[in-house]
Amino acid sequence: MFRGLVVNEWLKLIHKRRFVLTTAIFLAFSLYSIGNAYYWNYVKHPPKAPAVIEQELRSAITNTNKKLATVKPGSEEWLSNTEYLTDQKLNLEEQGAIKNGQWQVVAKKRIAVLEKRISEKEAAEKEVGWEYEELAKNKYYLAHNITPEWMYPGKVGGVEGVYSVFGSGALLLALMIVLMVADIVSGEMSDGTVKLLLTRPPGRWKILTAKYVTAVTSTIALVMVGALITLALNGLVFGIHDYNQPEAVGKKYIAKAVQNELGITEIRPFADGSGVKAIPRWQFGLAILGLLLIPLITVATLTFAASVIFNTPLVGMGLMTAALMGGVIFEARMGSSTLLLANFVTYLRLYAYLVTGSPVEGDPISPVNLAGAIAILVAYCLVSLAAAYAVFKRRDILV
Amino acid sequence: MQPVLELKQISKKIKKRDIVIDINLKVFPGEVMGFLGPNGAGKTTTIRMITGLIRPTSGDIYISGHHVHQHRAQAMAQLGTIVENPELYKFLTGRQNLQQFARMAGHVGPGRIAEISEMVGLTGRIDDKVRTYSLGMRQRLGLAQALLHRPRLLVLDEPTNGMDPQSMRELREMIRKLAREEGIGVFISSHQLAEVQQVADRVAIIDKGLILRVESLEQLANEGRQQLVVTVNKPQQAATLCSQLVYCHGVKVEEDRIIMELEPERTPELVRELVRAEIDVYELTRRKFILEDKFIDVTGGDIHV
């Protein structure tokens, strides 16, 4: 019986063409992203000939050497230029490895350089960030015998394209979900069909639960269908050869008091690389999808509750759209604020916990960790569901 | 015999206003009960309480002995209803609509949808989207969804609103057939007695939330008083004239008509008087009021035969 109710709701969703419409909109966005990636990588920045790259690297090395001769050894500028010189030399070696296939040698050298640099910088209480991630990736190449991506210059990865679409498309997906779910109850109120639903044997809470199950499952289905379509398109255009390339996760930032150039103590975010590890790109993509689903299901739940509480679909849709857009504008304006951490819209970027430890773009130090963030979203869901059920159970249907 | 519908001291207050006050009613299997009252009398509120759409402030409702709120599933399994307009899912076909309701009823056999579409005369259009249906067809589909799961009680709220005379006749025939042949109890609301009297066995009259009386149609017809309605060119003058005649009672003016009570055999006499006074008579009709004057005043003469 309950399964029948869910089937009913899904059929309504499909025949109202909601699912197709939202998928199509997301598909359009995904196509745009692919086009953009193609334009960026092949038109605006076409692959350079190896000889050109080598020439560029050599002249960079020469220029840096000249510069180093003019600055005081041991000074801040000298240090950064030395670092730059080392990196350019390694890059030149990469070019050699592309020809002779000996990438392991370069990876090992890189690991040695990075480890030294990290220990030096940490001893000097300087910030270390991407070095940890590079270190983890290079160790991963060697440990799993994965040929690094840089061995194939000019080849863009299709798997990377999928999760970058989903990362930047979180707000769009949220809006699609609002579009899909907003009239799930209020639509029946405004069309009067609720009278057909509620004069049947299944009780109100069962009908409402079937509708909620549909709201959640259609959210998951939208993300899954969207991911598969995006993967297929990206795969067709760029290939999925990069599925086992490493991505570094687990970097966090901690607040540290440091003296700045003027001798004033200030709090700065310092990267904490102790938890950094590399995972293959397909795993990273799945983790992003999973972390995206949590805030999106929250959006579906809030939209569902609005659909129960307000009798016209337009009110629920308007409120949810305003909340989402308002939340994004608020975040852009505030940059960093503990207030942001109470707003569910902030956690649309829940996946950012994977790489920065904070959902707020402008503030890498978050007093709320991933578990706390999920707890906040669950609280949003529970409160709004409680309100929805309480309202619907006793409401007199006067339409 | 167990009533198929029983209302026990049902009251409903909305925002401290009494909408329905202390209603008691019984409908028996095979019986068609008309539920008659002017607009705003509490008919729709009562029907929504019977169908579980709103909760009574006090009192209990039973469908085939099952309490509508305490044993909702059993009660609703015995109920088929159209509340106000038959609002269906316009983006689904007729068949898909019926399939929705079959899934909710749980015990509808595979052949039942074809059978019921045949019965309401929708077979040819059952796979078209409801969006393309005429009002009459929507009403038939509404009836199909109400009867799909073979209910013991059929509750219809103003079912003939916007229906053409042909569909109205078909609906009446179907209701009578369902009551006589399948023993379904039917509760049918209307604001026009003319409509209800052709199909109902008994009539409950409601006004301002109170059930004024529950009578069989014969009883109502027998106690009615005859009235004569005369359409004339000078109604005021005619009224003055009539009130002077000893055999005319309760003379009233209504627009270009005068209304009075008089013995049928005195009618030619009255006409002669009017002609003599050079008043032009356009039309003469008899009507029978079945309700007390007080009620007619309240309802603006809406309820008449």
XYZ file of C-alpha atoms in Angstrom:
704
model
C 0.000 0.000 0.000
C 2.677 2.497 1.010
C 4.722 1.578 -2.048
C 1.638 2.300 -4.160
C 1.440 5.768 -2.622
C 5.075 6.481 -3.511
C 4.488 5.152 -7.041
C 1.514 7.538 -7.314
C 3.627 10.515 -6.273
C 6.444 9.629 -8.662
C 3.979 9.250 -11.539
C 2.565 12.693 -10.798
C 6.069 14.146 -10.725
C 6.926 12.540 -14.053
C 3.662 13.411 -15.788
C 3.906 16.997 -14.607
C 7.219 16.859 -16.522
C 9.009 18.243 -13.460
C 11.738 15.665 -13.468
C 12.454 16.044 -17.167
C 12.418 19.827 -16.924
C 14.852 20.018 -14.017
C 17.146 17.425 -15.579
C 17.103 19.369 -18.853
C 18.010 22.627 -17.121
C 20.881 20.962 -15.323
C 21.973 19.314 -18.555
C 22.110 22.718 -20.240
C 24.305 23.986 -17.409
C 26.522 20.933 -17.695
C 26.894 21.417 -21.463
C 27.840 25.024 -20.864
C 30.528 23.933 -18.397
C 31.933 21.415 -20.861
C 31.973 24.036 -23.590
C 33.720 26.402 -21.226
C 36.345 23.813 -20.272
C 36.916 23.019 -23.928
C 37.276 26.685 -24.821
C 39.648 27.334 -21.919
C 41.908 24.347 -22.528
C 41.945 24.068 -26.298
C 41.023 27.467 -27.757
C 42.125 30.147 -25.334
C 45.132 28.220 -24.038
C 45.972 25.706 -26.747
C 48.591 23.090 -25.843
C 52.095 24.379 -26.441
C 54.781 22.496 -28.296
C 57.275 20.781 -25.893
C 60.127 22.855 -27.367
C 58.263 26.080 -26.563
C 57.615 24.985 -22.981
C 61.243 24.028 -22.488
C 62.382 27.360 -23.903
C 60.046 29.218 -21.546
C 61.287 27.252 -18.536
C 64.940 27.858 -19.455
C 64.480 31.582 -19.761
C 62.556 31.632 -16.440
C 65.482 29.866 -14.802
C 67.994 32.296 -16.316
C 65.946 35.307 -15.244
C 65.530 33.998 -11.679
C 69.264 33.313 -11.409
C 69.990 36.903 -12.474
C 67.522 38.210 -9.925
C 68.969 36.091 -7.119
C 72.371 37.700 -7.715
C 70.908 41.104 -6.890
C 69.013 40.313 -3.657
C 70.395 39.762 -0.197
C 70.844 36.037 0.578
C 68.528 34.848 3.337
C 66.011 37.668 2.812
C 62.325 37.025 2.204
C 62.680 37.792 -1.503
C 65.747 35.566 -1.842
C 63.885 32.673 -0.243
C 60.856 32.920 -2.519
C 63.025 33.230 -5.609
C 65.076 30.199 -4.599
C 61.859 28.229 -4.152
C 60.688 29.342 -7.569
C 63.998 28.362 -9.135
C 63.814 24.851 -7.655
C 60.294 24.402 -8.958
C 61.146 25.557 -12.452
C 64.110 23.174 -12.550
C 61.805 20.311 -11.540
C 59.339 21.367 -14.225
C 62.129 21.224 -16.767
C 62.924 17.703 -15.593
C 59.235 16.830 -16.073
C 59.595 17.790 -19.705
C 62.454 15.375 -19.985
C 60.430 12.644 -18.293
C 57.596 13.134 -20.810
C 60.118 12.126 -23.485
C 61.942 9.296 -21.684
C 59.045 8.062 -19.511
C 61.077 8.241 -16.254
C 58.425 10.117 -14.196
C 59.330 8.200 -11.018
C 62.665 9.998 -10.801
C 60.956 13.384 -10.947
C 58.318 12.345 -8.405
C 60.981 11.177 -5.955
C 62.935 14.429 -6.327
C 59.759 16.421 -5.825
C 58.952 14.507 -2.644
C 62.420 15.210 -1.263
C 62.152 18.926 -2.103
C 58.659 19.216 -0.605
C 59.530 17.392 2.595
C 62.550 19.617 3.147
C 60.553 22.724 2.385
C 57.749 21.758 4.741
C 60.065 21.069 7.659
C 61.984 24.321 7.068
C 58.840 26.381 6.811
C 57.236 24.790 9.802
C 60.356 25.411 11.861
C 60.153 29.071 10.821
C 56.406 29.124 11.673
C 55.506 29.949 8.097
C 52.366 28.817 6.387
C 52.431 25.543 4.528
C 49.431 24.630 2.390
C 49.539 23.162 -1.088
C 52.952 21.577 -0.355
C 51.236 18.900 1.715
C 48.790 18.200 -1.083
C 51.528 17.980 -3.715
C 53.493 15.700 -1.434
C 50.527 13.372 -0.946
C 49.851 13.244 -4.697
C 53.454 12.453 -5.594
C 53.618 9.728 -2.955
C 50.377 8.339 -4.399
C 51.835 8.174 -7.937
C 54.711 6.096 -6.676
C 52.756 3.911 -4.270
C 50.074 2.965 -6.816
C 52.235 3.216 -9.915
C 49.889 5.770 -11.471
C 51.396 7.765 -14.323
C 50.925 11.440 -13.361
C 48.561 13.579 -15.392
C 51.396 15.905 -16.427
C 52.848 13.073 -18.496
C 50.022 13.747 -20.982
C 50.303 17.458 -21.712
C 47.245 19.022 -23.299
C 44.951 16.215 -22.249
C 42.035 17.369 -20.082
C 40.402 14.946 -17.673
C 36.681 14.231 -18.062
C 36.158 12.900 -14.525
C 37.484 16.117 -13.023
C 34.914 17.953 -15.164
C 32.023 16.082 -13.504
C 32.663 17.141 -9.958
C 33.688 20.635 -10.902
C 30.240 20.996 -12.538
C 28.567 19.640 -9.429
C 30.598 21.846 -7.130
C 29.802 25.048 -8.951
C 26.273 23.831 -9.742
C 25.216 23.285 -6.108
C 23.074 26.430 -6.039
C 21.545 25.612 -9.407
C 20.733 22.093 -8.244
C 19.145 23.532 -5.096
C 16.952 25.793 -7.234
C 15.995 22.843 -9.460
C 14.973 20.900 -6.380
C 12.821 23.823 -5.222
C 11.194 23.812 -8.664
C 10.586 20.085 -8.432
C 9.287 19.873 -4.860
C 7.586 23.248 -4.239
C 4.080 22.179 -5.296
C 4.156 18.607 -4.057
C 1.520 19.366 -1.397
C 0.437 22.956 -2.060
C -0.223 22.132 -5.712
C -2.845 19.625 -4.620
C -4.310 22.277 -2.319
C -4.552 24.897 -5.034
C -5.870 22.414 -7.628
C -8.341 20.942 -5.153
C -7.073 17.411 -5.815
C -6.121 17.096 -2.145
C -9.774 16.178 -1.580
C -9.297 13.087 -3.733
C -6.207 12.133 -1.747
C -7.565 12.578 1.735
C -10.878 10.770 1.281
C -9.073 7.439 0.792
C -8.182 4.733 3.298
C -4.523 5.742 3.803
C -4.217 8.242 6.641
C -2.807 11.701 6.269
C 0.597 10.937 7.760
C 1.028 8.054 5.312
C 0.199 10.256 2.357
C 2.505 12.970 3.624
C 5.282 10.442 4.218
C 4.865 9.089 0.667
C 5.210 12.638 -0.595
C 8.301 13.250 1.518
C 9.877 10.002 0.362
C 9.206 11.143 -3.205
C 10.755 14.557 -2.540
C 13.922 12.939 -1.162
C 14.204 10.155 -3.732
C 13.619 12.547 -6.618
C 16.373 14.778 -5.217
C 18.752 11.828 -5.116
C 17.624 10.729 -8.581
C 18.141 14.227 -10.000
C 21.715 14.315 -8.671
C 22.416 10.751 -9.866
C 20.920 11.235 -13.324
C 22.694 14.582 -13.574
C 26.011 12.988 -12.557
C 25.652 10.151 -15.046
C 24.728 12.472 -17.908
C 27.555 14.853 -17.045
C 30.011 11.955 -16.778
C 28.854 10.582 -20.139
C 29.173 13.975 -21.841
C 32.543 14.751 -20.253
C 33.714 11.268 -21.103
C 32.687 11.688 -24.732
C 34.428 15.038 -25.051
C 37.520 14.565 -22.862
C 37.682 10.874 -21.967
C 37.654 9.379 -18.456
C 41.329 8.376 -18.411
C 41.864 10.521 -15.307
C 39.575 8.426 -13.074
C 42.512 7.094 -10.995
C 44.499 10.335 -10.754
C 44.965 11.396 -7.128
C 43.195 14.272 -5.423
C 44.403 15.510 -2.051
C 41.854 15.729 0.756
C 41.914 16.502 4.436
C 43.691 19.856 4.531
C 42.472 22.012 7.399
C 43.205 25.495 8.594
C 43.901 26.527 12.135
C 44.018 30.003 13.606
C 47.457 31.139 14.642
C 48.598 34.379 16.208
C 51.529 35.820 14.261
C 53.381 39.118 14.235
C 53.000 40.893 10.936
C 55.524 43.207 9.233
C 54.448 46.100 11.442
C 54.994 44.060 14.585
C 51.290 43.762 15.316
C 49.928 40.423 16.421
C 47.117 39.148 14.243
C 45.212 35.926 13.798
C 45.947 34.185 10.514
C 44.717 30.932 9.091
C 47.505 28.374 8.944
C 47.108 25.264 6.859
C 47.326 22.066 8.857
C 48.481 19.355 6.494
C 48.782 16.582 9.017
C 45.557 14.918 7.851
C 46.165 15.301 4.129
C 45.973 12.182 2.008
C 45.453 11.401 -1.648
C 42.462 9.466 -2.938
C 41.661 8.548 -6.556
C 39.522 10.968 -8.499
C 36.530 8.634 -8.803
C 36.412 8.331 -5.024
C 36.804 12.071 -4.649
C 33.908 12.595 -7.081
C 31.661 10.200 -5.175
C 32.567 11.905 -1.894
C 31.622 15.282 -3.393
C 28.303 13.899 -4.652
C 27.565 12.415 -1.254
C 28.404 15.632 0.549
C 26.319 17.548 -1.991
C 23.302 15.321 -1.387
C 23.132 16.177 2.317
C 22.469 19.933 1.854
C 20.312 19.234 -1.205
C 18.106 16.836 0.754
C 17.873 19.589 3.378
C 16.701 21.984 0.654
C 14.163 19.378 -0.491
C 12.950 18.944 3.102
C 12.560 22.682 3.708
C 10.777 23.114 0.377
C 8.519 20.199 1.257
C 7.673 21.768 4.617
C 6.946 25.108 2.933
C 4.701 23.259 0.498
C 2.727 21.804 3.413
C 2.535 24.976 5.470
C 1.615 27.396 2.662
C -1.371 26.552 0.508
C -0.081 28.180 -2.661
C 2.958 26.790 -4.501
C 4.124 30.289 -5.352
C 4.652 31.215 -1.686
C 6.800 28.161 -0.951
C 8.750 28.564 -4.156
C 9.276 32.282 -3.557
C 10.369 31.775 0.036
C 12.832 29.035 -0.795
C 14.283 30.910 -3.754
C 14.638 34.019 -1.608
C 16.313 31.982 1.156
C 18.797 30.423 -1.272
C 19.632 33.580 -3.199
C 19.625 35.630 -0.006
C 21.959 33.137 1.647
C 24.412 33.302 -1.227
C 24.345 37.115 -1.344
C 24.705 37.243 2.435
C 27.754 34.985 2.254
C 29.321 37.066 -0.508
C 28.796 40.256 1.496
C 29.736 38.989 4.928
C 32.735 36.944 3.800
C 33.239 35.458 7.216
C 30.837 35.510 10.057
C 29.754 33.014 12.641
C 26.180 33.928 11.646
C 26.817 32.246 8.304
C 27.350 28.970 10.081
C 23.741 28.943 11.284
C 22.397 29.350 7.764
C 21.685 26.168 5.816
C 22.582 27.860 2.507
C 26.215 28.096 3.641
C 26.363 24.308 3.732
C 25.569 23.947 0.037
C 29.377 23.950 -0.037
C 29.538 21.119 2.470
C 31.891 19.339 0.037
C 34.473 22.061 0.708
C 35.140 20.327 4.034
C 36.996 17.745 1.957
C 39.656 20.208 0.850
C 39.627 23.193 3.221
C 37.824 22.126 6.358
C 35.338 24.977 6.073
C 32.208 25.589 4.023
C 32.714 29.358 3.958
C 34.700 30.434 0.941
C 36.115 33.586 2.519
C 36.944 32.026 5.871
C 38.884 28.769 5.987
C 38.666 28.561 9.768
C 35.346 27.105 10.777
C 34.360 26.498 14.389
C 31.901 23.933 13.010
C 33.429 20.701 11.786
C 31.877 18.365 9.221
C 29.945 16.365 11.813
C 28.671 19.597 13.347
C 27.638 20.883 9.928
C 25.686 17.694 9.204
C 24.069 17.958 12.648
C 22.946 21.520 11.833
C 21.393 20.361 8.545
C 19.682 17.411 10.226
C 18.267 19.829 12.815
C 16.842 21.984 10.000
C 15.216 18.882 8.511
C 13.765 17.605 11.776
C 12.292 20.947 12.839
C 10.715 21.644 9.454
C 9.351 18.098 9.180
C 7.867 18.288 12.675
C 6.124 21.529 11.723
C 4.893 20.072 8.423
C 3.418 16.943 10.005
C 1.847 18.879 12.875
C 0.176 21.293 10.463
C -0.985 18.680 7.965
C -2.342 16.187 10.454
C -4.936 18.507 11.932
C -5.586 20.890 9.071
C -9.169 21.375 7.910
C -9.302 21.076 4.139
C -11.452 24.001 3.065
C -10.333 24.340 -0.548
C -30.603 -2.390 9.818
C -27.215 -0.717 10.328
C -27.143 2.757 8.809
C -24.517 3.239 6.133
C -24.007 6.766 7.405
C -24.654 8.042 10.879
C -24.015 11.510 12.266
C -24.246 11.844 16.032
C -24.505 15.353 17.449
C -22.099 16.848 14.988
C -21.057 20.459 15.558
C -18.399 22.554 13.896
C -17.085 25.926 14.946
C -14.691 27.841 12.718
C -13.133 30.883 14.373
C -15.770 30.838 17.130
C -18.574 30.916 14.565
C -21.074 28.072 14.614
C -21.135 26.571 11.131
C -22.953 23.359 11.968
C -24.919 22.819 15.157
C -25.744 19.457 16.673
C -26.645 17.483 13.563
C -28.077 13.993 13.846
C -28.705 12.012 10.670
C -28.950 8.439 9.463
C -28.800 7.128 5.915
C -29.678 3.488 5.317
C -28.458 1.114 2.616
C -30.390 1.524 -0.627
C -31.659 4.915 0.430
C -31.085 8.213 -1.344
C -31.099 11.156 1.041
C -31.231 14.685 -0.263
C -29.399 17.307 1.797
C -31.107 20.551 1.090
C -30.279 24.075 2.106
C -29.373 27.474 0.727
C -25.771 28.369 -0.021
C -23.885 28.955 3.223
C -26.237 26.818 5.292
C -23.485 24.373 6.300
C -23.991 21.702 3.630
C -20.425 21.627 2.368
C -19.005 21.780 5.905
C -21.140 18.784 6.876
C -20.041 16.875 3.785
C -16.400 17.666 4.486
C -16.818 16.298 7.984
C -18.409 13.108 6.644
C -15.551 12.665 4.180
C -12.899 13.299 6.834
C -11.581 16.486 5.256
C -12.355 18.526 8.341
C -12.743 17.508 11.943
C -15.985 18.126 13.805
C -15.605 20.293 16.909
C -17.749 17.690 18.659
C -19.755 14.604 17.792
C -19.088 11.366 15.941
C -19.556 10.186 12.376
C -19.814 6.541 11.376
C -19.652 5.063 7.883
C -20.972 1.475 7.856
C -20.369 1.468 11.589
C -16.729 2.616 11.343
C -15.786 5.856 13.072
C -14.486 8.293 10.453
C -11.534 9.418 12.559
C -10.849 6.483 14.879
C -11.117 3.803 12.172
C -10.382 5.951 9.209
C -9.135 3.271 6.820
C -12.195 1.036 7.245
C -14.577 3.989 7.070
C -12.962 5.491 3.953
C -12.911 2.098 2.219
C -16.718 2.253 2.267
C -16.942 5.843 1.020
C -17.057 7.203 -2.504
C -17.332 10.933 -2.900
C -17.152 13.987 -5.072
C -16.660 17.089 -2.936
C -17.750 20.121 -4.926
C -16.207 20.053 -8.398
C -14.608 16.848 -9.571
C -11.018 18.117 -9.507
C -8.849 15.445 -11.062
C -5.220 15.315 -12.148
C -5.421 17.157 -15.458
C -1.923 16.136 -16.514
C -2.859 12.448 -16.290
C -5.206 10.493 -18.525
C -8.556 9.255 -17.271
C -7.125 5.777 -16.848
C -4.021 7.034 -15.021
C -6.303 8.970 -12.662
C -8.291 5.844 -11.890
C -5.080 3.844 -11.444
C -3.958 6.384 -8.836
C -7.132 5.786 -6.834
C -6.995 2.026 -7.365
C -3.532 1.984 -5.768
C -4.909 3.905 -2.800
C -7.877 1.573 -2.366
C -5.704 -1.513 -2.487
C -8.367 -4.044 -3.465
C -9.483 -2.947 -6.931
C -9.396 -5.839 -9.407
C -7.692 -5.599 -12.808
C -10.908 -5.452 -14.844
C -12.579 -2.870 -12.640
C -11.196 0.229 -14.387
C -12.494 -0.906 -17.776
C -15.816 -1.842 -16.182
C -16.299 1.498 -14.453
C -15.226 3.492 -17.550
C -17.875 1.599 -19.503
C -20.446 2.298 -16.816
C -19.919 6.072 -16.877
C -19.544 6.091 -20.660
C -15.898 7.151 -20.926
C -14.456 4.069 -22.630
C -13.523 5.878 -25.837
C -11.707 8.736 -24.109
C -10.233 7.000 -21.085
C -6.669 7.216 -22.461
C -6.886 10.935 -23.214
C -5.494 13.531 -20.835
C -8.146 14.926 -18.489
C -7.003 18.390 -19.629
C -8.871 17.699 -22.901
C -12.128 16.593 -21.205
C -15.322 18.633 -21.208
C -16.940 19.487 -17.871
C -19.467 16.715 -18.364
C -16.728 14.174 -18.992
C -14.815 15.321 -15.930
C -17.947 14.834 -13.886
C -18.308 11.321 -15.236
C -14.695 10.558 -14.399
C -15.379 12.040 -10.965
C -18.217 9.585 -10.539
C -16.005 6.755 -11.784
C -13.351 7.486 -9.144
C -16.071 7.635 -6.480
C -17.485 4.226 -7.448
C -14.217 2.510 -8.390
C -13.728 0.667 -5.102
C -17.432 -0.347 -4.740
C -18.264 1.863 -1.753
C -21.325 1.315 0.460
C -21.892 5.053 0.752
C -21.838 7.620 -2.006
C -21.587 11.279 -0.951
C -22.152 13.870 -3.647
C -21.823 17.598 -3.045
C -23.912 19.611 -5.502
C -23.187 17.085 -8.239
C -25.202 18.761 -10.982
C -23.417 22.128 -10.821
C -22.699 23.079 -14.415
C -24.174 19.882 -15.840
C -26.269 19.835 -18.968
C -29.836 18.434 -18.677
C -28.903 15.196 -20.453
C -26.014 14.452 -18.062
C -28.235 15.394 -15.128
C -30.820 12.848 -16.179
C -28.169 10.184 -16.656
C -26.717 10.919 -13.225
C -30.140 10.633 -11.595
C -30.774 7.316 -13.295
C -27.412 6.002 -12.228
C -27.923 7.075 -8.608
C -31.326 5.403 -8.476
C -29.911 2.265 -10.041
C -26.992 2.124 -7.581
C -29.352 2.525 -4.648
C -31.966 0.027 -5.808
C -29.760 -2.634 -7.338
C -26.581 -2.484 -5.299
C -28.006 -1.197 -2.044
C -25.648 1.771 -1.898
C -26.673 4.560 0.440
C -26.500 7.954 -1.262
C -26.172 11.338 0.423
C -26.619 14.114 -2.078
C -26.549 17.820 -1.332
C -28.252 20.549 -3.293
C -29.696 23.998 -2.919
C -32.601 23.166 -5.203
C -35.408 20.906 -4.099
C -36.486 20.454 -7.717
C -33.261 18.598 -8.299
C -33.366 16.495 -5.177
C -37.021 15.524 -5.350
C -36.501 13.559 -8.543
C -34.020 11.227 -6.966
C -34.302 11.292 -3.167
C -36.360 9.137 -0.864
C -35.929 11.462 2.082
C -34.786 15.036 2.432
C -32.887 16.683 5.287
C -33.236 20.444 5.308
C -30.446 22.503 6.791
C -30.281 26.229 7.372
C -27.791 28.267 9.390
C -26.131 25.066 10.516
C -29.291 23.557 11.966
C -31.210 20.607 10.601
C -34.728 21.980 10.377
C -36.376 18.699 9.520
C -35.891 15.304 7.958
C -38.927 14.135 6.008
C -39.874 11.778 3.248
C -40.685 13.504 -0.007
C -44.352 12.482 0.113
C -44.771 14.030 3.518
C -43.270 17.262 2.284
C -45.443 17.348 -0.809
C -48.658 16.708 1.134
C -48.316 19.579 3.523
C -47.378 22.151 0.955
C -49.559 25.198 0.334
C -50.518 26.352 -3.100
C -49.521 29.822 -4.184
C -50.458 31.759 -7.231
C -47.893 33.920 -8.997
C -49.324 36.543 -11.369
C -47.109 38.608 -13.639
C -48.729 41.960 -14.385
C -47.874 45.399 -15.742
C -48.899 47.318 -12.596
C -47.900 45.124 -9.630
C -48.513 47.727 -6.864
C -52.016 48.513 -8.106
C -52.787 44.830 -8.520
C -51.594 44.081 -4.989
C -53.825 46.771 -3.521
C -56.758 45.353 -5.447
C -56.077 41.780 -4.380
C -55.713 42.579 -0.697
C -59.286 43.946 -0.831
C -60.582 40.610 -2.158
C -61.719 38.324 0.674
C -60.515 35.103 -0.966
C -56.888 36.306 -1.463
C -54.447 35.812 1.446
C -50.906 36.899 2.124
C -50.536 39.145 -0.885
C -46.924 40.079 -1.666
C -45.188 41.986 -4.456
C -42.018 40.569 -6.003
C -40.698 42.749 -8.837
C -43.412 42.619 -11.536
C -45.218 39.736 -9.860
C -47.790 39.472 -7.144
C -47.907 36.357 -5.039
C -50.832 35.199 -2.969
C -52.593 32.186 -1.602
C -56.037 31.356 -2.920
C -58.223 28.384 -3.712
C -57.567 27.181 -7.294
C -61.248 27.514 -8.238
C -61.228 31.236 -7.446
C -58.535 31.927 -10.081
C -60.890 32.901 -13.001
C -62.682 35.281 -10.650
C -59.403 36.977 -9.760
C -58.420 37.323 -13.409
C -61.751 38.978 -14.204
C -61.190 41.478 -11.366
C -57.735 42.335 -12.682
C -58.983 42.809 -16.244
C -61.824 44.985 -15.033
C -59.296 47.247 -13.276
C -57.403 47.514 -16.611
C -54.387 45.597 -15.307
C -52.657 43.521 -18.011
C -51.950 39.908 -17.020
C -48.950 38.312 -18.716
C -48.559 35.083 -16.856
C -50.231 32.949 -14.225
C -48.417 30.127 -12.461
C -48.988 27.981 -9.404
C -46.238 26.946 -7.103
C -46.198 24.963 -3.963
C -44.179 26.111 -0.983
C -43.193 23.280 1.197
C -41.411 25.154 3.908
C -42.563 27.583 6.509
C -42.596 31.284 5.645
C -39.825 32.020 8.078
C -37.458 29.759 6.175
C -38.486 31.178 2.831
C -37.797 34.688 4.083
C -34.346 33.638 5.145
C -33.477 31.881 1.943
C -35.074 34.426 -0.336
C -37.600 31.945 -1.689
C -34.826 29.823 -3.073
C -36.368 26.571 -2.036
C -39.563 25.860 -3.897
C -41.194 23.336 -6.139
